[in-house]
Each structure stands twice: as structure tokens, then as C-alpha cells.
Tab-separated table of C-alpha atoms in Angstrom:
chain	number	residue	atom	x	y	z
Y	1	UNK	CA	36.268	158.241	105.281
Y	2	UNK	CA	37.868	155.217	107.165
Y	3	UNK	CA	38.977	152.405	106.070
Y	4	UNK	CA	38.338	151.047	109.286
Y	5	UNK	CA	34.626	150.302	108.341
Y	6	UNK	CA	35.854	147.527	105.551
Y	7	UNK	CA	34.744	144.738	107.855
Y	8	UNK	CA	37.422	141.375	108.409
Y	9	UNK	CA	34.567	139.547	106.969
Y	10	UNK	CA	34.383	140.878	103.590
Y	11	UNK	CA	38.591	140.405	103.349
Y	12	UNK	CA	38.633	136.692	104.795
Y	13	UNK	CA	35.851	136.690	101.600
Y	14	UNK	CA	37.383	138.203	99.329
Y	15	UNK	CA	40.702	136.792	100.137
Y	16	UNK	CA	41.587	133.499	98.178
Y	17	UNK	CA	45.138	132.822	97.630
Y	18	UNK	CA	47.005	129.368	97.365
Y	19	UNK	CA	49.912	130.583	98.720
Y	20	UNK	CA	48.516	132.413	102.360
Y	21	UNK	CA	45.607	131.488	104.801
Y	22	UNK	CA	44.222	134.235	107.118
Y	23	UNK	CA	44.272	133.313	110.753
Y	24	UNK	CA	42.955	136.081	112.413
Y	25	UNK	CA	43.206	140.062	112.282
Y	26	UNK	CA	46.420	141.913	114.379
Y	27	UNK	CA	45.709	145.476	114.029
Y	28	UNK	CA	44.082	147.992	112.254
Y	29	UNK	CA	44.790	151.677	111.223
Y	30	UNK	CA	43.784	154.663	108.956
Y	31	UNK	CA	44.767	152.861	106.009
Y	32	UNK	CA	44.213	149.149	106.517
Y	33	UNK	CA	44.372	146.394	108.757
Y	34	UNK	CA	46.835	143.481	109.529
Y	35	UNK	CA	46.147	139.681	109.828
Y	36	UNK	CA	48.277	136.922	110.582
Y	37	UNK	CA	48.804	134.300	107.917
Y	38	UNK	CA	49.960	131.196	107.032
Y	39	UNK	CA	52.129	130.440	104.145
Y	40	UNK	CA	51.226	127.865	103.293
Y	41	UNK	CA	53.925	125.781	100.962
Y	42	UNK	CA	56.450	126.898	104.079
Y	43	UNK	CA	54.155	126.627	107.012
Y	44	UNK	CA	55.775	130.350	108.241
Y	45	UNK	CA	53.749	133.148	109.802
Y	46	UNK	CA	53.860	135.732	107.898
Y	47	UNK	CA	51.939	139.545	108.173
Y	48	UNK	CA	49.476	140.103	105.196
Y	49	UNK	CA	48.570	144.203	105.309
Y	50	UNK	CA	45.095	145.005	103.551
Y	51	UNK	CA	44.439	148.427	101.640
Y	52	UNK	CA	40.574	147.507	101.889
Y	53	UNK	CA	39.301	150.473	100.105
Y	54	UNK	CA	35.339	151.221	100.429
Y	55	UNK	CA	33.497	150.627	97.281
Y	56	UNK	CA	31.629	154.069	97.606
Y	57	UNK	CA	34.819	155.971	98.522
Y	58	UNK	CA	35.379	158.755	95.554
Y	59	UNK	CA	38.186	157.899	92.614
Y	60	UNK	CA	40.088	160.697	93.812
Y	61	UNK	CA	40.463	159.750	97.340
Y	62	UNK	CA	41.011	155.720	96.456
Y	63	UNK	CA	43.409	156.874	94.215
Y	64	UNK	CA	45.530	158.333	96.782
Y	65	UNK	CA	45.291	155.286	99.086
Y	66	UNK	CA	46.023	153.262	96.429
Y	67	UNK	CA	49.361	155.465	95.731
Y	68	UNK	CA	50.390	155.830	99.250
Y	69	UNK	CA	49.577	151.756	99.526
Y	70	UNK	CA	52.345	151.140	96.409
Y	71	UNK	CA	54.806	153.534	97.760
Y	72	UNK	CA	54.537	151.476	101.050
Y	73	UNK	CA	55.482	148.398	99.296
Y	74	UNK	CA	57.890	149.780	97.190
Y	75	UNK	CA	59.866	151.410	99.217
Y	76	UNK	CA	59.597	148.676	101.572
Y	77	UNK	CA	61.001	146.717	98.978
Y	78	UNK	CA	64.603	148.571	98.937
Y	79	UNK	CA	65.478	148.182	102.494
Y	80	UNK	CA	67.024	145.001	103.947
Y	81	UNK	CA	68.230	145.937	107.476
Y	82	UNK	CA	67.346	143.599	110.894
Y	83	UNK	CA	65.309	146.593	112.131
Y	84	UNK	CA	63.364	147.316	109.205
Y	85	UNK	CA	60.110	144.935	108.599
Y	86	UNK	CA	60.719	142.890	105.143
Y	87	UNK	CA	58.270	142.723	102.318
Y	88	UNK	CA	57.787	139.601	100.974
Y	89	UNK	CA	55.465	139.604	98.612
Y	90	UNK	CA	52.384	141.984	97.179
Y	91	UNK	CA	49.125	141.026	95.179
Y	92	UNK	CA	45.237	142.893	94.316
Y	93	UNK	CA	42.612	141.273	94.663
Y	94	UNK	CA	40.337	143.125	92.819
Y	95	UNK	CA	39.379	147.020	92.375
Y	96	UNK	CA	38.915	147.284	96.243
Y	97	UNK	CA	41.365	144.925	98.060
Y	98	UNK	CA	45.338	145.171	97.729
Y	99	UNK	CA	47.893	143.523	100.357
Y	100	UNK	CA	51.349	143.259	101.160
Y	101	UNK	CA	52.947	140.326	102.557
Y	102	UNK	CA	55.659	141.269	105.224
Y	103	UNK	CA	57.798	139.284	107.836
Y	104	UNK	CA	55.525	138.095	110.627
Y	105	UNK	CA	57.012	139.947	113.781
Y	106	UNK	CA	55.744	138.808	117.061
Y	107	UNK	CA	55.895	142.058	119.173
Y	108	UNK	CA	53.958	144.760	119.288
Y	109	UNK	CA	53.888	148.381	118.940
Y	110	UNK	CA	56.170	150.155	121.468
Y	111	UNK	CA	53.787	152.885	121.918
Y	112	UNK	CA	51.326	149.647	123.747
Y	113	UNK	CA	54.054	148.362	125.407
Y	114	UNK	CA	55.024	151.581	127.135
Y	115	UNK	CA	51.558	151.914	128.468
Y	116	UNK	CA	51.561	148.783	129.674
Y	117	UNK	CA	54.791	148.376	131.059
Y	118	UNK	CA	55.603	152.313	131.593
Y	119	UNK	CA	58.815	154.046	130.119
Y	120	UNK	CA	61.858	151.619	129.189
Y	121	UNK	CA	65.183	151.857	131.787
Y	122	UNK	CA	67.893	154.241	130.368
Y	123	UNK	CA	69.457	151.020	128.909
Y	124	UNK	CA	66.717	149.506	127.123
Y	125	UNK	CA	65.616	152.986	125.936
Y	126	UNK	CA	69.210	153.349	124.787
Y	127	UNK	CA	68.966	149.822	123.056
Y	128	UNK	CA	66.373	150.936	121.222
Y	129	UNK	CA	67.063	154.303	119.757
Y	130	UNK	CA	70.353	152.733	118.740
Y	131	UNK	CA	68.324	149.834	116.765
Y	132	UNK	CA	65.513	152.611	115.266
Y	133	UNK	CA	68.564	155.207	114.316
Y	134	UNK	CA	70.720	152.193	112.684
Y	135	UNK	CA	67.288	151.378	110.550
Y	136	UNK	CA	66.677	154.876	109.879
Y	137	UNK	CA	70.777	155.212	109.021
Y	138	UNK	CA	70.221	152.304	106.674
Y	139	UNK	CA	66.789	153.892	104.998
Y	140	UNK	CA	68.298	156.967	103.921
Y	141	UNK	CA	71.762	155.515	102.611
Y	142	UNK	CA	69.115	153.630	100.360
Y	143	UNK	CA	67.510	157.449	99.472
Y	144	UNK	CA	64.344	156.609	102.001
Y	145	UNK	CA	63.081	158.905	104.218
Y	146	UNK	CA	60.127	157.834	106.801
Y	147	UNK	CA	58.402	160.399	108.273
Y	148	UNK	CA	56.066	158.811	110.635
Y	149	UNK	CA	59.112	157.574	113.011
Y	150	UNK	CA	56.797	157.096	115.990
Y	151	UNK	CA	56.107	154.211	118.897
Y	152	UNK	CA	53.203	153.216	117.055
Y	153	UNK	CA	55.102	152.410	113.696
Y	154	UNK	CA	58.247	150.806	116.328
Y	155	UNK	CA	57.276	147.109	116.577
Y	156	UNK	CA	58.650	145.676	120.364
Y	157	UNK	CA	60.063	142.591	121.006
Y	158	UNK	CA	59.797	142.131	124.678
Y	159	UNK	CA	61.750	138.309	124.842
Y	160	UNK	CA	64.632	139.803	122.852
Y	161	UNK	CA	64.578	143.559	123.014
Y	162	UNK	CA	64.886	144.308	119.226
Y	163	UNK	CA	62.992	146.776	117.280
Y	164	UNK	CA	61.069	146.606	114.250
Y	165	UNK	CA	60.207	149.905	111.783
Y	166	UNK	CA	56.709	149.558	110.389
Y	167	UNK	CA	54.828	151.328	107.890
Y	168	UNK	CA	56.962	153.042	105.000
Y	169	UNK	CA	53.365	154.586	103.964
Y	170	UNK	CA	54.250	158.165	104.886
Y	171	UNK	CA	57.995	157.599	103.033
Y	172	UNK	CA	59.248	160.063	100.076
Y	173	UNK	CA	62.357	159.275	97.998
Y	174	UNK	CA	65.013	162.014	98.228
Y	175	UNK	CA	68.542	161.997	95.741
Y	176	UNK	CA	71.675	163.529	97.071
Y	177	UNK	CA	72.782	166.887	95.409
């Protein structure tokens, strides 16, 4: 069942906080979608991610996108590296409708920017291997493993160059021997 069919209406309804105002919606996936926000005692953008589970979706199921949802923020909230996206904050609504507050990151997926722009030069695809392997470095000296490294989960910015890691959903906690 997708998520996918939890319509932006029913979260910009169901949605009241006095700290964040939606704007508008910045991407969607298996598991959620994305909106820009406003916070609003700071005036910064920030990236609000919505589990927006479907109220006739079976306990079992909900349960385990409700699981993989709180290992996302959870794990999100051990890493503090430049390349990694930071969580800043994490709420439920109700039943249906957790969220996670991350840096807002204005970029987008490298997977869309490479078929847009075609494959990066030798240096820029250097650049960023060096900037997603330093992340990566950084997640498992913290125990973190990703396992969905991929251009869709590599956030792009073109201006600057730097990388982003998204989406710690897939993530599993290892401990040395």
C-alpha cells in the first residue's frame, strides 16, 4: 500500500503546530513526503518529513512504518557531520501523522540533477564521493550503517557543490566486536 495516496491536503489539515508553517510539498517517496516550512519563532526554512500512514492500512504493516519512521529519526539524531542532513526536531500528530523536522537543504537529489545536467566531470564526481564517503566515515564511527547510499538519498547543491545524505530509514545499528 502507498503512502503516496495520503493526500497534502489532509497533512496541511491535520498539521497545526506553533512552532512550523507548511509552505508547500518538496518530494514524496514510499514512506512519506517532504514540505518546506517555516519556523516560525526563527523565520528559518526548515524540511518537515511526514510518515502519513493510511487509516485503513493493517496494524501490522503501520507498525513497521512507524518503526522504520523512529529509527529514521533516531539515528538521524546521532550524527552531526556537514554532509549528513540534521534533525531538528520530531512530533505525532495523532495515530496517523508523525514528522521529523530536518535542516532545510536547498538542492536536490543528485540522481535529478544527473539527468538533467548528465554525469558530473571527474572532479566534481571526485568532490562528491569524497563528501558522501567522509559522511558515511563519520556514520559508522558513530555505529550507523545506511544502506540505501544512492543518488536519490544524495541531496546536490549545484551553487556550492556539497553533498547532503538523506534518509537514515533503511539504517541498522552495528557494535564493534
Amino acid at each position: 500500500m502507498s503512502l503516496s495516496q495520503f493526500s497534502d491536503q489532509l497533512i496541511h489539515d491535520q498539521f497545526s503546530s506553533s512552532q512550523y508553517q507548511l509552505l508547500h510539498k518538496i518530494g514524496e517517496g514510499g514512506f512519506g513526503k517532504v514540505f518546506k516550512a517555516i519556523q516560525i519563532n526563527t523565520g528559518q526554512p526548515v524540511a518537515i518529513k511526514f510518515l502519513a500512514i493510511e487509516a485503513h492500512c493493517d496494524e501490522q504493516q503501520k507498525q513497521r512504518y512507524v518503526e522504520r519512521f523512529k529509527r529514521e529519526t533516531a539515528l538521524s539524531s546521532q550524527v552531526q557531520h556537514p554532509n549528513i542532513v540534521r534533525l531538528l526536531d520530531k512530533g505525532q500528530i495523532n495515530d496517523n501523522l508523525l514528522y521529523g523536522v530536518f535542516e532545510y537543504v536547498d538542492g536536490q537529489p543528485l540522481r535529478e540533477h544527473l539527468t538533467q545536467e548528465g554525469a558530473l566531470n571527474a572532479v566534481d564526481a571526485k568532490e562528491v564521493m569524497l563528501q558522501v564517503l567522509d559522511a558515511l566515515v563519520h556514520a559508522h564511527q558513530n555505529g550507523i550503517v545506511h544502506r540505501d547510499i544512492k543518488p536519490a538519498n544524495t541531496l546536490y547543491l549545484r551553487r556550492t557543490g556539497k553533498i547532503k545524505i538523506i534518509d537514515f530509514g533503511l539504517s541498522k545499528i552495528f557494535e564493534d566486536d
